[in-house]
Structures are given as C-alpha cells and as structure tokens.
Tab-separated table of C-alpha atoms in Angstrom:
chain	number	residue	atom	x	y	z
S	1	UNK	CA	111.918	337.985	-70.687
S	2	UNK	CA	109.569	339.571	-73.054
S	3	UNK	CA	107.863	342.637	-72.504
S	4	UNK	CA	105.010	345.118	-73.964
S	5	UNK	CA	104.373	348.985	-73.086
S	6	UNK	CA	101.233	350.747	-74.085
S	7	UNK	CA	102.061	354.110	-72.678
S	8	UNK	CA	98.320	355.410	-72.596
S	9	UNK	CA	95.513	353.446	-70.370
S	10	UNK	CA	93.380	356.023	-72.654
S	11	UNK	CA	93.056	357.778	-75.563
S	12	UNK	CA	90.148	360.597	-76.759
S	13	UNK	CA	90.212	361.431	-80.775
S	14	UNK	CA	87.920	363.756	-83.119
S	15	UNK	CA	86.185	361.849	-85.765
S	16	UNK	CA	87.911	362.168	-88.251
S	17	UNK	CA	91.421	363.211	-86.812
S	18	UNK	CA	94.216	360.691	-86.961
S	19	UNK	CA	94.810	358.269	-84.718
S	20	UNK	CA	98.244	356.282	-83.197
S	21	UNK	CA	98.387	354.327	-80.602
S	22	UNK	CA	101.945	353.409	-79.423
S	23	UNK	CA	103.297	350.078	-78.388
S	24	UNK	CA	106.872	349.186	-77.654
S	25	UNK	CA	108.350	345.888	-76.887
S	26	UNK	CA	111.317	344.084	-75.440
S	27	UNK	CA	112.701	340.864	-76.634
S	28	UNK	CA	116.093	339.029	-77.336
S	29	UNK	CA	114.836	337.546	-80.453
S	30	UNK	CA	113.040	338.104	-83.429
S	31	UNK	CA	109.450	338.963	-82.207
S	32	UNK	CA	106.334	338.470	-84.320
S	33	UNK	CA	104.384	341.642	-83.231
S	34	UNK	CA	99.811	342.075	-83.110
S	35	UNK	CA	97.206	344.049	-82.259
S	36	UNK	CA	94.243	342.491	-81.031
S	37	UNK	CA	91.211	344.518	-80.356
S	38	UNK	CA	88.130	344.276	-77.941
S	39	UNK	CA	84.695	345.770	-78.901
S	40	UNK	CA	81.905	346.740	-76.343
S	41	UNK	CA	80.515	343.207	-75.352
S	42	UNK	CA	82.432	341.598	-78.259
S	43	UNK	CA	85.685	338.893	-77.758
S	44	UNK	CA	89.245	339.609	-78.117
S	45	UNK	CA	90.089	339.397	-81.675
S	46	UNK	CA	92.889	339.529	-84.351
S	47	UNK	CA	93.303	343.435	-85.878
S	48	UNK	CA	96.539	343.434	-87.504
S	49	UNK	CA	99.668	341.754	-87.860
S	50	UNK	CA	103.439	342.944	-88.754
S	51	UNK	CA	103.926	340.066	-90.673
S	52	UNK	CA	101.249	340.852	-93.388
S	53	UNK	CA	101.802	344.317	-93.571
S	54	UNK	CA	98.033	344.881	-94.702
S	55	UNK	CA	95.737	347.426	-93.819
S	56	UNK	CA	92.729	346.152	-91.904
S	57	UNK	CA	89.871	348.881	-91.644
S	58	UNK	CA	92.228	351.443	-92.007
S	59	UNK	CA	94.688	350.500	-89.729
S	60	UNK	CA	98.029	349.966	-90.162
S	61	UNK	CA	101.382	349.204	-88.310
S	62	UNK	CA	104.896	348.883	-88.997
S	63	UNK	CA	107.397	347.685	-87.096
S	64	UNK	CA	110.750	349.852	-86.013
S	65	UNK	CA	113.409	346.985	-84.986
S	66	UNK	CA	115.360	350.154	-84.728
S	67	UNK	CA	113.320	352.100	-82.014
S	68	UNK	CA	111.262	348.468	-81.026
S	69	UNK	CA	107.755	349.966	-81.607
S	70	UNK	CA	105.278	348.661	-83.052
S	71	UNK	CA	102.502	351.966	-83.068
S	72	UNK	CA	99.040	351.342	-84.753
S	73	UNK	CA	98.045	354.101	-87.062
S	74	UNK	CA	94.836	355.300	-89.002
S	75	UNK	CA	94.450	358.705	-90.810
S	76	UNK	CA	90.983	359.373	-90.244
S	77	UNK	CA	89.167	358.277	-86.828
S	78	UNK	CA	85.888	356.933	-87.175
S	79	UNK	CA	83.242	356.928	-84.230
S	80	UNK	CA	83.301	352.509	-84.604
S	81	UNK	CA	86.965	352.231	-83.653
S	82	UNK	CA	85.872	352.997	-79.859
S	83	UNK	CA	87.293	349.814	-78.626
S	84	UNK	CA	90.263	348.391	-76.377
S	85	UNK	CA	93.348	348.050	-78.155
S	86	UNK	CA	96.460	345.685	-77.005
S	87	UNK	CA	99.010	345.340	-78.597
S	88	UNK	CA	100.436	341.894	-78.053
S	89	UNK	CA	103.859	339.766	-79.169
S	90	UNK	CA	104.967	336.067	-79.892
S	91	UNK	CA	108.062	334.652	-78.517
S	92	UNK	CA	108.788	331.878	-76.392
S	93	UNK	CA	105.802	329.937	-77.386
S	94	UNK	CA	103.874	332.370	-75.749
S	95	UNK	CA	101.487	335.446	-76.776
S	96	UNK	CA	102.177	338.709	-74.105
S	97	UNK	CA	100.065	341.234	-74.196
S	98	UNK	CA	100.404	345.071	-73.064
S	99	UNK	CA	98.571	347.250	-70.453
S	100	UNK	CA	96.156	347.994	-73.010
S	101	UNK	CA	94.498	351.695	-74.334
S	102	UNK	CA	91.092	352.698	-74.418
S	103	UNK	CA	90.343	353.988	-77.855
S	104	UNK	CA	87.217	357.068	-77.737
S	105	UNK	CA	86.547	358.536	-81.001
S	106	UNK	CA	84.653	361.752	-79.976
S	107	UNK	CA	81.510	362.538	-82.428
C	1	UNK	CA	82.365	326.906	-87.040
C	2	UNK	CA	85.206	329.140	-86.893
C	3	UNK	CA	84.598	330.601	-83.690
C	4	UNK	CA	85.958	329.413	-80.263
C	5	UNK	CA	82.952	328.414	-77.143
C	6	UNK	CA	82.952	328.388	-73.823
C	7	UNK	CA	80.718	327.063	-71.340
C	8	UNK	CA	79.564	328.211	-68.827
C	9	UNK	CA	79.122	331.865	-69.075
C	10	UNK	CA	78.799	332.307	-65.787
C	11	UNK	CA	79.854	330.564	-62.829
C	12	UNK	CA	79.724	331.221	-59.207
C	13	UNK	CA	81.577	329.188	-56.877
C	14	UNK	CA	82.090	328.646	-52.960
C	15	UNK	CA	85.943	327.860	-51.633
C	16	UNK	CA	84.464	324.038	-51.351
C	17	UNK	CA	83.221	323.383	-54.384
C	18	UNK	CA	84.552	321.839	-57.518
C	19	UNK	CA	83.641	323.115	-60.770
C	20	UNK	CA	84.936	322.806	-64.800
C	21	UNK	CA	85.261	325.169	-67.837
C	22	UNK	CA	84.698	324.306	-71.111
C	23	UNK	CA	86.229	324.899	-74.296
C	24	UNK	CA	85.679	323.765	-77.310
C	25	UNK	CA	86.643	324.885	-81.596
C	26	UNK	CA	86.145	322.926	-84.691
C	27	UNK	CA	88.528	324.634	-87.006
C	28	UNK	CA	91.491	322.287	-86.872
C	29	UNK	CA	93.525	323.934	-84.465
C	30	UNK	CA	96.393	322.520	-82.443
C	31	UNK	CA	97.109	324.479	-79.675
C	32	UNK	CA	94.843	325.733	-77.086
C	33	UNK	CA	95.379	327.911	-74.436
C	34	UNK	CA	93.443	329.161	-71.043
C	35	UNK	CA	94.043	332.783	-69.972
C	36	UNK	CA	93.090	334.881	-66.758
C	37	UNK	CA	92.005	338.368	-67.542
C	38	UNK	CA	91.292	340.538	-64.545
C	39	UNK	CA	89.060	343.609	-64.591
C	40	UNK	CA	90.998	346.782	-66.520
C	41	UNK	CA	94.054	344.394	-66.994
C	42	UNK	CA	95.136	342.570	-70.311
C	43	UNK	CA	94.598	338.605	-70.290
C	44	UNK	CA	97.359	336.526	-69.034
C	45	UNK	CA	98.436	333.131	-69.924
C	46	UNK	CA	97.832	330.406	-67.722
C	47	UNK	CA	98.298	327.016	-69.685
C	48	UNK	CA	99.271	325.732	-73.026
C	49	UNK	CA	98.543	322.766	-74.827
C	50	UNK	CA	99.777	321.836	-77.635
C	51	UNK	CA	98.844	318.548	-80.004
C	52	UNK	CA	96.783	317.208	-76.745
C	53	UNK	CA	99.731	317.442	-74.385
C	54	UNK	CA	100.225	320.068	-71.774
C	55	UNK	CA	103.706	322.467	-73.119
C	56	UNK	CA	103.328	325.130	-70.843
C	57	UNK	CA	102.110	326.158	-67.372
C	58	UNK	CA	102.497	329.145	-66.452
C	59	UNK	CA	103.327	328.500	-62.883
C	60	UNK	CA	99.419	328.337	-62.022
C	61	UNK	CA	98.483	326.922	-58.689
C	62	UNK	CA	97.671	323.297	-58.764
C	63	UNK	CA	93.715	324.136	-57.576
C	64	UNK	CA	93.628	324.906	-61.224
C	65	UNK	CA	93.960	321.735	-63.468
C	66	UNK	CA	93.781	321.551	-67.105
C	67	UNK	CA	92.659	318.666	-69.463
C	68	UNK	CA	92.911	318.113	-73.168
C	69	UNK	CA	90.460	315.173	-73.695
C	70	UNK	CA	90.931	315.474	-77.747
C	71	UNK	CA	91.811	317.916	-80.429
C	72	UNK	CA	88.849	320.343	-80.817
C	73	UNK	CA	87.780	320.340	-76.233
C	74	UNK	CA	89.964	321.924	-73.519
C	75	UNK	CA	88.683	322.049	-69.701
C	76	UNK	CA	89.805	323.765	-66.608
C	77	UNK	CA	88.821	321.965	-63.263
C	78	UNK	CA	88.811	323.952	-60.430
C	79	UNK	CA	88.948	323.290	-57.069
C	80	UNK	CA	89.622	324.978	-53.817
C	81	UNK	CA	89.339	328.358	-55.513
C	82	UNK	CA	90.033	331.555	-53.526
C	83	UNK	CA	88.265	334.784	-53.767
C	84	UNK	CA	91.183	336.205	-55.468
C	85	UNK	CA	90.693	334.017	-58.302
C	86	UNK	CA	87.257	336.340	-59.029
C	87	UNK	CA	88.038	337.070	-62.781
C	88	UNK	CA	87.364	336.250	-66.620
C	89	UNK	CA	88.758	333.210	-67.873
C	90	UNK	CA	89.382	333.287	-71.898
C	91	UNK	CA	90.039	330.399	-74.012
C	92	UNK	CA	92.004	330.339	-77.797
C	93	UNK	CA	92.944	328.531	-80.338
C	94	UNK	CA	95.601	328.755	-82.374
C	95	UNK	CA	96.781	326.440	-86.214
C	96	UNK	CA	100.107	325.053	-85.232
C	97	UNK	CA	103.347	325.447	-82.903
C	98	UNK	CA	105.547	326.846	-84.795
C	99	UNK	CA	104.325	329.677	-87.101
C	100	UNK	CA	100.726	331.285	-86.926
C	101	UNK	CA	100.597	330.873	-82.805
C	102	UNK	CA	100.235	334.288	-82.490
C	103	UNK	CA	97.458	334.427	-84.123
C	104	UNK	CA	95.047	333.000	-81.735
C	105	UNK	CA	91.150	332.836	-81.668
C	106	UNK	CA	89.719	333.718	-78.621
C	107	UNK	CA	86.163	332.577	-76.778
C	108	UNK	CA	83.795	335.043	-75.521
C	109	UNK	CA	85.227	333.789	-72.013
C	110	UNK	CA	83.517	332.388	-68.677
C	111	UNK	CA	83.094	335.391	-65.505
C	112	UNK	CA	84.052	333.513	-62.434
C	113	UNK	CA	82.900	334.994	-59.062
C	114	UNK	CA	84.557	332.689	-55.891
C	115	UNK	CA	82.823	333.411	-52.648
C-alpha cells in the first residue's frame, strides 16, 4: 500500500521568512513524487514535480529515497503562496494524496 | 482548451432521484479519473479510465456508475445517493498510462448536497 504524511494540517509564516512544508511517503517501489496546490476559489493544480527538478515560483523539492521525504521549500515567503498544499505520489496506477497543510503567509 | 469542465456546478439531490456529472477536456488526454473530496480532507480516487475502458474502481458503491462515451467526455450517474455522499466531486485528466499520470489536470469540480 502506498501512503502520504503531511505532518502539519497548518502552517503560519512571516513574509518573507522561509518556508518548508514536509511530506513523507511510503511505497515498495519507485514512487514518482508532486505537489499540487489549491488557491482560494481556484482548482487543484500541478506545483512541482521530483522528476523535473525545476523551481516553480520559488519552490522547490527534492526527494530523500534515503529518509522518504519529499519537503517543499522556498527561501522567502510571499503573502500569494497562502494556499493548500498536498503533496501527492504515483504508484499503482494511481495518484494518493496527503492530509494536506494550510499555507498562511502573515503580512 | 487546456483546462478540464465540469457540469453541473451544483447539484442537489433527494435519495430517489437520478442524476449525472459531466466531464469533459480537449487536450488529448487518455485517462480520466473521478475523485471524492470531502470538506478539510484531500480528494480521493474513485474511478479510472483509461483509453475509454474502465481500469480501476476504487471499490465505489455501485449507486455510483461511471461512463466513458469517447475520448475527451467522462460522466458519473448517480442513483440512490445517501446523505453521506454530501461532498465535492473532482474530475482530471491525465496524457497517457504509463508515464506523465501523475500529472493530472483537474476540473473546478461539482458540490453535491444529497437530502
């Protein structure tokens, strides 16, 4: 079975602070790890993921086979990355998400 | 169009009646899926279609039925719903089977409300 933590339902940042938000996963095989991301009154959609390595509005993520995480990162917080954050993974023909966090980026 | 639609928006429903979701994408995509998301909960997968044919169901009571007319529509007939089945129901999209599935497209999702 496959499996996704997100450790916090929510999250408050500075602007301007930096930001992490963890994910770990469980799988037998070789996952294929995302973020997705949810803005006020907006659909679910693609942020980041592993396999591109890229940095999509300042986010990044790598992934740790070693310690199976998958954390998103970004230096500096900025007030529009208030949004819910899931990380999700691909395996058995199927897309399983996690709990979720709550991203605030205090002004 | 590179976005994913769903009709309607809205739907409320009595334990009798018989309704249908719509889905619908132009972008050339091959699998299509229908997810439940509750309130404060992340979506969960309900069905999966892939090249027109049905590859997975989640174990999803048979009151929900799925149908892949073509390539580019996906419906969800209901029937016989249940209060409990109150919740957001999210279509995607996604290119192909193998690689790129993860990367699906979502639609802004229908709010069903069963009385």
């Amino acid at each position: 079975a496959q499996r996704v933590t997100q450790p916090e339902k929510l999250l408050s940042v500075f602007k301007g602070a930096p930001v992490e938000l963890k994910c770990n996963y469980s799988y037998s095989g070789s996952p294929e790890l995302f973020w997705y991301v949810q803005y006020s009154r907006q659909r679910l959609q693609l942020l980041l993921r592993h396999i591109s390595r890229e940095s999509i509005k300042g986010f990044t993520a790598d992934l740790n086979k070693g310690e199976t995480s998958f954390h998103l990162k970004k230096p500096f917080a900025q007030e529009e990355d208030s949004a819910m954050y899931y990380c999700a993974l691909f395996g058995n023909e199927k897309l399983t998400f996690g709990t979720g966090t709550r991203l605030t980026i205090i002004p | 169009d590179t976005e994913v639609t769903q009709t309607p928006k809205h739907l409320v429903m009595g334990m009798t009646n018989k309704k249908s979701l719509k889905c619908e994408q132009h972008m050339g995509h091959r699998a299509m899926y229908w997810y439940k998301q509750k309130a404060k909960k992340p979506p969960e997968l309900m069905f999966v279609y892939s090249y027109e044919k049905l590859s997975i169901n989640e174990s999803v009571p048979s009151r929900f039925s799925p149908e892949c007319p073509n390539s580019s529509l996906l419906n969800l007939h209901l029937h016989a719903l249940q209060p409990e089945d109150s919740a957001l129901y999210l279509c995607a999209s996604s290119r192909n089977r193998d690689r790129g599935n993860g990367e699906q497209f979502f639609g802004p999702g229908t709010r069903l409300t069963v009385l």
